[in-house]
PDB file of C-alpha atoms in Angstrom:
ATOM      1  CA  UNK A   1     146.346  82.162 135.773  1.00  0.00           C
ATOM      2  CA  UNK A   2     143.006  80.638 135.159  1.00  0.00           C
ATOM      3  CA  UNK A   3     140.339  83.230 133.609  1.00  0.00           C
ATOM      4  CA  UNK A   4     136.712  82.598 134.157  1.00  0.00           C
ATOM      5  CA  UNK A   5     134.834  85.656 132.661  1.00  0.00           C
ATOM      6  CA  UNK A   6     135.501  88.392 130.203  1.00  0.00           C
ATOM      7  CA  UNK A   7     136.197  91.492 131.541  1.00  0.00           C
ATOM      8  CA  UNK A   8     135.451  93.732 128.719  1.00  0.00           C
ATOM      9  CA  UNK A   9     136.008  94.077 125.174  1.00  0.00           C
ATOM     10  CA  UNK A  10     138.826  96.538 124.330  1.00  0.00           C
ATOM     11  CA  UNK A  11     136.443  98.380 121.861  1.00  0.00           C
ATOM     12  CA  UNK A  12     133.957  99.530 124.393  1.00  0.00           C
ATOM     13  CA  UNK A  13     137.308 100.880 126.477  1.00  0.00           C
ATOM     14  CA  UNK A  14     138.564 104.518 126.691  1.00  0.00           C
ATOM     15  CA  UNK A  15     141.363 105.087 124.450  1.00  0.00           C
ATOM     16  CA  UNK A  16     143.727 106.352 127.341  1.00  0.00           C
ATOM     17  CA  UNK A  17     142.207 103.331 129.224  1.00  0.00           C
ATOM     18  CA  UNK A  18     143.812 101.075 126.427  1.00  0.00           C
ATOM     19  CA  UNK A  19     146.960 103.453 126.285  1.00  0.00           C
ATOM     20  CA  UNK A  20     148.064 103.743 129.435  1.00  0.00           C
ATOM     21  CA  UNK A  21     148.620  99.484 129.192  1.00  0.00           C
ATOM     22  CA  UNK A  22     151.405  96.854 128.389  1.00  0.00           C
ATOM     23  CA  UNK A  23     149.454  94.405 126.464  1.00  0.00           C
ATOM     24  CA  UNK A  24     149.984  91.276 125.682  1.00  0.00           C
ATOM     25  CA  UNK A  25     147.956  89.326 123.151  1.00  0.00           C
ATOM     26  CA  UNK A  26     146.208  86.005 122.932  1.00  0.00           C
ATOM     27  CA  UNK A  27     146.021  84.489 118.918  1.00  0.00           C
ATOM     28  CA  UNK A  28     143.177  82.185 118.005  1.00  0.00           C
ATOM     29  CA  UNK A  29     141.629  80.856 115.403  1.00  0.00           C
ATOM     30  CA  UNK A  30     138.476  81.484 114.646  1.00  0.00           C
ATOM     31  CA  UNK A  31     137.360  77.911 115.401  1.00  0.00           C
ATOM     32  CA  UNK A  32     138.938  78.160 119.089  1.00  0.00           C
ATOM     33  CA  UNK A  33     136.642  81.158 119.967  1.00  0.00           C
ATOM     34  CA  UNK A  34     133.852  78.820 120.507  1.00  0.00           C
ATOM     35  CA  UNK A  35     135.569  76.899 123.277  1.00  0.00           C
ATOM     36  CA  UNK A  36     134.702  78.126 126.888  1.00  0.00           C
ATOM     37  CA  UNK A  37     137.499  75.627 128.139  1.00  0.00           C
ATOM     38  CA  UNK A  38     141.147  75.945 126.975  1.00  0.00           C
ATOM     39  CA  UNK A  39     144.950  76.659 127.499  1.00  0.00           C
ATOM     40  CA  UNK A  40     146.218  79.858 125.236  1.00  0.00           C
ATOM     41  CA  UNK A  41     149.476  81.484 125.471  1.00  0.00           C
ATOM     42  CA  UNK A  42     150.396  84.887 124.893  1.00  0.00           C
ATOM     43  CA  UNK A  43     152.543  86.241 122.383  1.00  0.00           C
ATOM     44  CA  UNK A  44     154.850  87.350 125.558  1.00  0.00           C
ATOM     45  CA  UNK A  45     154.951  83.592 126.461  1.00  0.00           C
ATOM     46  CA  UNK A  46     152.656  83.377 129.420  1.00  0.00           C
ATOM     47  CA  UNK A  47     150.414  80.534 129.876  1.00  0.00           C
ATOM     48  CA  UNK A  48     146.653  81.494 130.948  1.00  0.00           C
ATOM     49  CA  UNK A  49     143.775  78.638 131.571  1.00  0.00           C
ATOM     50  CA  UNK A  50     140.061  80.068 130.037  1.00  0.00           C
ATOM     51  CA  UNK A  51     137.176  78.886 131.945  1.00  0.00           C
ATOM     52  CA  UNK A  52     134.077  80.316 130.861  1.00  0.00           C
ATOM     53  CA  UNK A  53     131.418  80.288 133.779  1.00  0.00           C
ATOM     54  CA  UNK A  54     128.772  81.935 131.376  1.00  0.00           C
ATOM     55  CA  UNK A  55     128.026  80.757 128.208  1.00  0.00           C
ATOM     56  CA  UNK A  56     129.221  82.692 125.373  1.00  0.00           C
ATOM     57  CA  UNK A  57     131.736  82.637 122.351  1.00  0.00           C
ATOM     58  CA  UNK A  58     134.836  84.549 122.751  1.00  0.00           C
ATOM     59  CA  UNK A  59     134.967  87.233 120.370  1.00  0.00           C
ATOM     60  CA  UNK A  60     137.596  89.688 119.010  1.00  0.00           C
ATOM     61  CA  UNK A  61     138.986  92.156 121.406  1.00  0.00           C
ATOM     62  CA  UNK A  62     137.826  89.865 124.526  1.00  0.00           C
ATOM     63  CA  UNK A  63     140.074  91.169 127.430  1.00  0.00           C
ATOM     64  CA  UNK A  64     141.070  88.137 129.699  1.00  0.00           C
ATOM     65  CA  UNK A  65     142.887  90.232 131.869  1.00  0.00           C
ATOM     66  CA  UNK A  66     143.535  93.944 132.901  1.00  0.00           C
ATOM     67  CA  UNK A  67     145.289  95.799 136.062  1.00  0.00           C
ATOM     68  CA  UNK A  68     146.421  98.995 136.210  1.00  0.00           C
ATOM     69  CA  UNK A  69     149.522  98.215 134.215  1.00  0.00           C
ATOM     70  CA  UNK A  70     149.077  95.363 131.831  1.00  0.00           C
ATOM     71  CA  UNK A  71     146.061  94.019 129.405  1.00  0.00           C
ATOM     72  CA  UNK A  72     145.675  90.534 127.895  1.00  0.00           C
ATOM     73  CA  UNK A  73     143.570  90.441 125.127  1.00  0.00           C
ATOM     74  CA  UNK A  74     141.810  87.935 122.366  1.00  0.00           C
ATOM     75  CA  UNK A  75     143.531  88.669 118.745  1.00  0.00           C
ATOM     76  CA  UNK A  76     141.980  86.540 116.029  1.00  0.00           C
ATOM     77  CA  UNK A  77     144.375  84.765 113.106  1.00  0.00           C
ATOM     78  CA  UNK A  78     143.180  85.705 109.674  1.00  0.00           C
ATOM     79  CA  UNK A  79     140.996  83.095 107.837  1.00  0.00           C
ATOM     80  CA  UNK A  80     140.750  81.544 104.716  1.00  0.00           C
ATOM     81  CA  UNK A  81     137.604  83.050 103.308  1.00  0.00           C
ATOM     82  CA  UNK A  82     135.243  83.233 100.182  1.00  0.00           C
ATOM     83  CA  UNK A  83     134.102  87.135 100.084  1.00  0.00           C
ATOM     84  CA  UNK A  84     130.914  87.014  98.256  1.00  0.00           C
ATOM     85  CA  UNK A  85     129.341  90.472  96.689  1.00  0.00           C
ATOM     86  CA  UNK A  86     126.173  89.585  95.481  1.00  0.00           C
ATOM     87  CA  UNK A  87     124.622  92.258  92.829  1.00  0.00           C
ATOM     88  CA  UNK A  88     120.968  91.318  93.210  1.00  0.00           C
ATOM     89  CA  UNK A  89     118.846  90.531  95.527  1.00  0.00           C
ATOM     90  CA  UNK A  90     118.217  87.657  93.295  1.00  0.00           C
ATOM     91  CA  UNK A  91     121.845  86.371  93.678  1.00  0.00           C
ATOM     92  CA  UNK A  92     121.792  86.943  97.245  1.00  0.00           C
ATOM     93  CA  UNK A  93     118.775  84.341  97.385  1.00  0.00           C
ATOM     94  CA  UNK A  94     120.362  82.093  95.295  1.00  0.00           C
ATOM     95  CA  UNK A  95     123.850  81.471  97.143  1.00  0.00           C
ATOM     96  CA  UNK A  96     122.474  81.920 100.536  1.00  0.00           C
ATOM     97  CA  UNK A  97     119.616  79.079  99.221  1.00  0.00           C
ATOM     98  CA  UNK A  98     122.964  76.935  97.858  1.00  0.00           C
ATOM     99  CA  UNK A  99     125.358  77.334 101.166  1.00  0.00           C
ATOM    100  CA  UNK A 100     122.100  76.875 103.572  1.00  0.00           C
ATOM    101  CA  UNK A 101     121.392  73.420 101.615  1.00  0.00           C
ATOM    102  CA  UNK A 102     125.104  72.739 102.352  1.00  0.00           C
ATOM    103  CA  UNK A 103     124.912  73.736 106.296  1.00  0.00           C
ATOM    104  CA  UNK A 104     127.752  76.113 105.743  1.00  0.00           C
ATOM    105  CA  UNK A 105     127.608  78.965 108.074  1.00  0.00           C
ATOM    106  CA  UNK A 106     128.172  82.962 106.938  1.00  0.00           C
ATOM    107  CA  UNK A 107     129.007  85.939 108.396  1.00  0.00           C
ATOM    108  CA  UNK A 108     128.147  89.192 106.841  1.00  0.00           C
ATOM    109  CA  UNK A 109     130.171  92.788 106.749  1.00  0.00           C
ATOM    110  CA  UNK A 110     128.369  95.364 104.924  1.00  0.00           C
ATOM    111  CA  UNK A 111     127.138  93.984 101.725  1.00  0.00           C
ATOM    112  CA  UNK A 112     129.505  91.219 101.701  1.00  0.00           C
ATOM    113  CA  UNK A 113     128.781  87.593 102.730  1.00  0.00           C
ATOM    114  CA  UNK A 114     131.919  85.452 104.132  1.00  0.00           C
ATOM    115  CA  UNK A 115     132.104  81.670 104.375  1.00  0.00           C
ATOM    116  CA  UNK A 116     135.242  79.567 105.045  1.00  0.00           C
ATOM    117  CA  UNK A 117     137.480  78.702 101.524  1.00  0.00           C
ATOM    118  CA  UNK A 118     135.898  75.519 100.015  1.00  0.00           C
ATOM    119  CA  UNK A 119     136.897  74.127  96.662  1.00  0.00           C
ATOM    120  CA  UNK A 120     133.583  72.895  96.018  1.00  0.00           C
ATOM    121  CA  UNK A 121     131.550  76.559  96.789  1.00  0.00           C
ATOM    122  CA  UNK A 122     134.291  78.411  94.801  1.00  0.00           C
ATOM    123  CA  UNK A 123     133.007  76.152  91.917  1.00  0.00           C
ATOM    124  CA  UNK A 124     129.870  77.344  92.613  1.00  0.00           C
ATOM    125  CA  UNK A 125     129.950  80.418  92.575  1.00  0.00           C
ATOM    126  CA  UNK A 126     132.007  80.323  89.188  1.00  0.00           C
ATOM    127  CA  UNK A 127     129.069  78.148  87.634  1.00  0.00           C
ATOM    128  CA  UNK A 128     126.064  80.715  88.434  1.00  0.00           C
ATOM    129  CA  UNK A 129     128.850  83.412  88.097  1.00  0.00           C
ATOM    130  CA  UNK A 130     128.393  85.305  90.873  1.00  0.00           C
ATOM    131  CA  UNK A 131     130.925  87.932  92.368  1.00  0.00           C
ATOM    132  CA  UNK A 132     133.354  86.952  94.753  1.00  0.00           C
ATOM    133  CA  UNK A 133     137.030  86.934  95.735  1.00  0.00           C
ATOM    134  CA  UNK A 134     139.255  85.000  97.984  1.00  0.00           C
ATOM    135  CA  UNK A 135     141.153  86.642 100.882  1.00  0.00           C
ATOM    136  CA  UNK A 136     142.681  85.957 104.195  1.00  0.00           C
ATOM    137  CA  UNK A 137     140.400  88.494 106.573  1.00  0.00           C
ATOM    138  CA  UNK A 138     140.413  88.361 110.231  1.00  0.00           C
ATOM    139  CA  UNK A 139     136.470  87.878 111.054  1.00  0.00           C
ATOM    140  CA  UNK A 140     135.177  89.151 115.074  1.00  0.00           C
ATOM    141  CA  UNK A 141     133.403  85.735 115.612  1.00  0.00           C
ATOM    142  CA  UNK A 142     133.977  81.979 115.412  1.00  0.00           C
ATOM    143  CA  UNK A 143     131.588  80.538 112.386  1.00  0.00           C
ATOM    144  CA  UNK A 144     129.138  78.778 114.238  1.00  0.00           C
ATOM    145  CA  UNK A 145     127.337  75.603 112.903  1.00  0.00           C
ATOM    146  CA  UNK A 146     123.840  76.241 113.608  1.00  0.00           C
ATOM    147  CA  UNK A 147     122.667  73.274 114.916  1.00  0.00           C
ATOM    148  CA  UNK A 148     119.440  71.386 111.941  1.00  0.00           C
ATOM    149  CA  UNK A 149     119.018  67.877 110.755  1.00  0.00           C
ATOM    150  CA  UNK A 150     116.524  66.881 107.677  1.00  0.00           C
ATOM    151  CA  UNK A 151     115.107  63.676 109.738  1.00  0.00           C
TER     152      UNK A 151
END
C-alpha cells in the first residue's frame, strides 16, 4: 500500500468514528515526521509506502488509512527532552536568547519550553539556574530546524 495524503487526524474524528475501528499503528520518531517519502510498518506487521503529494510534516494522530473496518494511524516514540519552566519573563528571554544563538529548535506546551536532551544546554541551564527537568515526552510535531545562516 502506498499512501499519498493524510486522510484526517484521529483527533478531529467522532469518537464512535474511532470506535467502531481495528487500528493498527504506525511508530515514528519525531525526526521521521518530517519525511514526505518513506517505508513504515505497523505494529500488526504490515508494510505501507508514504508519499506525500502536498507538502507538510506528519504529525501525531495522522491517519494513513481508514475503511469502514480498520484505521492506520501515526503514533509518535517518546523523546529525550529538556522541559524548561521558566519563572520570569526575564528567564524566558534569556534561554530562548541562549538556544536561538545555538540554532536549537523548541516546542512549547503551556508554559513549558521543550528542546531535545543535550549535555551541553543541561549545563546551561544549571549555570544561570533556571528550572527544568529531563523526561521522555511524546511531542505532536517533528522539531524542525528553521532554516538561518550568519553570512
Amino acid at each position: 500500500m502506498i499512501v499519498e495524503k493524510i486522510m484526517i487526524n484521529i483527533n478531529n474524528m467522532e469518537k464512535e468514528e474511532v470506535e467502531k475501528r481495528h487500528i493498527e499503528k504506525v511508530y515514528l520518531e519525531s525526526s521521521h515526521l518530517v519525511k514526505r517519502v518513506q517505508l513504515v510498518k505497523t505494529d500488526h506487521g504490515q508494510e505501507i509506502g508514504i508519499r506525500l503529494k502536498e507538502s507538510r510534516d506528519l504529525v501525531a494522530g495522522d491517519v494513513l488509512y481508514m475503511d469502514d473496518k480498520n484505521l492506520i494511524m501515526i503514533e509518535v516514540i517518546s523523546d529525550d527532552l529538556l522541559v524548561i519552566s521558566p519563572r520570569s519573563l526575564h528567564e524566558m528571554g534569556t534561554i530562548a536568547h541562549q538556544l536561538g544563538n545555538r540554532h536549537l529548535p523548541a516546542q512549547f506546551e503551556d508554559d513549558d519550553m521543550l528542546v531535545q536532551y543535550d549535555y551541553l544546554v543541561e549545563d546551561l541551564l544549571k549555570e544561570l539556574q533556571i528550572t527544568y527537568k529531563r523526561e521522555d515526552r511524546k511531542v505532536k510535531q517533528a522539531f524542525r530546524h528553521i532554516g538561518h545562516s550568519h553570512g
